[in-house]
Coordinates of C-alpha atoms in Angstrom, one line a residue:
M1 CA -12.6 5.8 11.0
L2 CA -10.9 3.7 8.4
H3 CA -8.6 0.8 9.6
L4 CA -5.8 0.8 7.0
T5 CA -2.9 -1.6 7.1
I6 CA -0.1 -1.3 4.6
V7 CA 1.7 -4.7 4.1
A8 CA 5.1 -4.1 2.5
V9 CA 7.9 -6.4 1.5
G10 CA 11.2 -5.4 3.1
R11 CA 12.5 -2.7 5.4
I12 CA 13.1 0.9 4.4
K13 CA 16.9 1.4 4.3
E14 CA 17.2 5.1 3.2
D15 CA 16.9 7.7 5.9
Y16 CA 15.2 10.2 3.6
L17 CA 12.4 7.7 2.9
R18 CA 12.0 6.8 6.5
Q19 CA 11.6 10.4 7.3
G20 CA 9.1 11.0 4.5
I21 CA 7.1 7.9 5.5
G22 CA 7.1 9.1 9.2
E23 CA 5.8 12.6 8.1
Y24 CA 2.8 11.0 6.2
Q25 CA 2.1 8.6 9.0
K26 CA 1.8 11.6 11.3
R27 CA -0.4 13.4 8.9
L28 CA -2.7 10.5 8.4
Q29 CA -3.5 10.1 12.1
A30 CA -6.4 12.6 11.7
Y31 CA -8.0 10.4 8.9
T32 CA -7.3 6.8 9.5
K33 CA -6.0 4.2 11.9
L34 CA -2.8 3.3 10.0
Q35 CA -0.6 0.4 10.6
I36 CA 2.5 -0.6 8.5
I37 CA 3.5 -4.3 8.6
E38 CA 6.8 -5.1 7.0
V39 CA 7.4 -8.7 5.8
P40 CA 10.9 -10.0 5.0
D41 CA 12.2 -9.7 1.5
Y42 CA 14.3 -12.5 -0.1
P43 CA 17.0 -12.0 -2.8
V44 CA 15.7 -12.3 -6.3
G45 CA 18.8 -14.0 -7.5
R46 CA 18.4 -16.9 -10.0
D47 CA 14.8 -17.7 -9.1
P48 CA 12.4 -14.8 -9.0
A49 CA 9.4 -17.2 -8.8
W50 CA 10.8 -18.7 -5.5
T51 CA 11.4 -15.3 -4.2
K52 CA 7.7 -14.2 -5.0
Q53 CA 6.4 -17.4 -3.4
E54 CA 8.3 -17.0 -0.1
E55 CA 7.4 -13.3 0.1
G56 CA 3.8 -14.3 -0.7
K57 CA 3.6 -16.7 2.1
K58 CA 4.6 -14.0 4.6
I59 CA 2.1 -11.5 3.0
L60 CA -0.8 -14.1 3.2
A61 CA 0.1 -14.9 6.8
V62 CA -0.7 -11.3 8.0
L63 CA -4.0 -10.9 6.1
K64 CA -6.9 -11.3 8.5
T65 CA -10.5 -11.9 7.6
P66 CA -13.0 -10.3 7.3
S67 CA -11.1 -7.7 5.5
F68 CA -10.7 -6.0 2.1
V69 CA -7.3 -6.6 0.3
A70 CA -6.0 -4.5 -2.5
V71 CA -2.6 -5.0 -4.2
C72 CA -0.5 -2.4 -5.9
D73 CA 0.0 -3.8 -9.3
R74 CA 1.3 -2.1 -12.5
Q75 CA -1.1 -4.4 -14.3
G76 CA -4.0 -3.4 -12.1
R77 CA -6.9 -0.9 -12.6
S78 CA -5.5 2.6 -13.2
I79 CA -7.0 5.3 -10.9
T80 CA -6.8 8.9 -10.4
S81 CA -6.4 10.7 -7.1
E82 CA -10.0 11.6 -7.1
E83 CA -10.9 8.1 -7.8
L84 CA -8.6 6.8 -4.9
A85 CA -10.5 9.2 -2.6
Q86 CA -13.8 7.7 -3.6
W87 CA -12.2 4.3 -3.1
L88 CA -11.2 5.3 0.4
A89 CA -14.7 6.6 1.2
T90 CA -16.2 3.3 -0.1
R91 CA -13.8 1.2 2.0
E92 CA -14.5 3.4 5.0
Q93 CA -18.3 2.8 4.6
E94 CA -17.9 -0.9 4.3
G95 CA -16.2 -1.0 7.9
K96 CA -13.8 -3.7 7.1
T97 CA -10.1 -3.5 7.8
V98 CA -8.3 -2.6 4.5
Y99 CA -5.0 -4.1 3.6
V100 CA -3.0 -2.4 0.9
V101 CA -0.1 -4.7 -0.3
I102 CA 3.1 -3.6 -1.8
G103 CA 5.2 -6.4 -3.3
G104 CA 9.0 -6.7 -3.3
A105 CA 11.5 -6.4 -6.1
A106 CA 10.3 -9.7 -7.9
G107 CA 6.7 -8.6 -7.7
L108 CA 3.7 -10.4 -6.1
D109 CA 3.0 -14.1 -6.1
Q110 CA -0.1 -15.5 -7.9
E111 CA -1.6 -16.6 -4.6
V112 CA -1.5 -12.9 -3.3
L113 CA -3.0 -11.6 -6.5
A114 CA -5.8 -14.3 -6.2
R115 CA -6.6 -13.2 -2.6
A116 CA -6.9 -9.5 -3.6
D117 CA -10.2 -7.9 -3.8
D118 CA -8.9 -5.1 -5.9
R119 CA -5.7 -4.5 -8.0
L120 CA -4.7 -0.9 -8.2
S121 CA -2.2 0.7 -10.6
F122 CA -0.7 4.0 -9.7
S123 CA 1.3 4.2 -12.8
A124 CA 2.4 2.2 -15.8
L125 CA 5.9 3.0 -14.5
T126 CA 7.9 0.5 -12.4
F127 CA 8.9 2.2 -9.0
P128 CA 11.4 0.8 -6.4
H129 CA 9.2 -0.9 -3.8
Q130 CA 10.7 1.2 -1.0
L131 CA 10.1 4.4 -2.7
F132 CA 6.6 3.4 -3.6
R133 CA 5.6 3.2 0.1
L134 CA 6.2 6.9 0.4
L135 CA 4.3 7.6 -2.8
L136 CA 1.4 5.4 -1.6
L137 CA 1.2 7.1 1.8
E138 CA 1.2 10.6 0.0
Q139 CA -1.6 9.5 -2.3
I140 CA -3.7 8.2 0.6
Y141 CA -3.2 11.5 2.4
R142 CA -4.2 13.4 -0.8
G143 CA -7.2 11.2 -1.1
F144 CA -8.4 12.0 2.4
K145 CA -7.7 15.8 1.8
I146 CA -9.9 15.5 -1.4
L147 CA -12.8 13.8 0.6
R148 CA -12.7 16.6 3.3
G149 CA -12.6 19.3 0.7
E150 CA -9.3 20.5 2.1
P151 CA -6.8 22.5 -0.1
Y152 CA -3.8 20.2 -0.2
H153 CA -4.7 18.7 -3.5
L154 CA -5.2 21.8 -5.6

């Protein structure tokens, strides 16, 4: 079973997002050992580079080796739901813990991007990082359903 850890900047503030995330966490229990680690967010303010650097330090501190690290990056490689399913299957076969990183409002620090084994883009659009956590979990769930040939994705 795949060991999947979502590393996300900031806490979820909205009840509706917490409820949706909780629902997908429950659904994913049948497919993966899922953990979500929240690291502190910092105000973007006048210095977004400082914010990214501070958040980046916190992200890098939780990444263990050996592992596979993917970052969610608008500039990354675009994938479809079917390609994400195959990506999950490949990661499962490799047997490493997989970290998927969601940056904060300022984005991801260069050191985090350099640590990444893969950079995935789920859209050319920019999403609020809190909302994106729910979207990511839904897409991971969809990917597992595709792999198992279950009807959710149709």
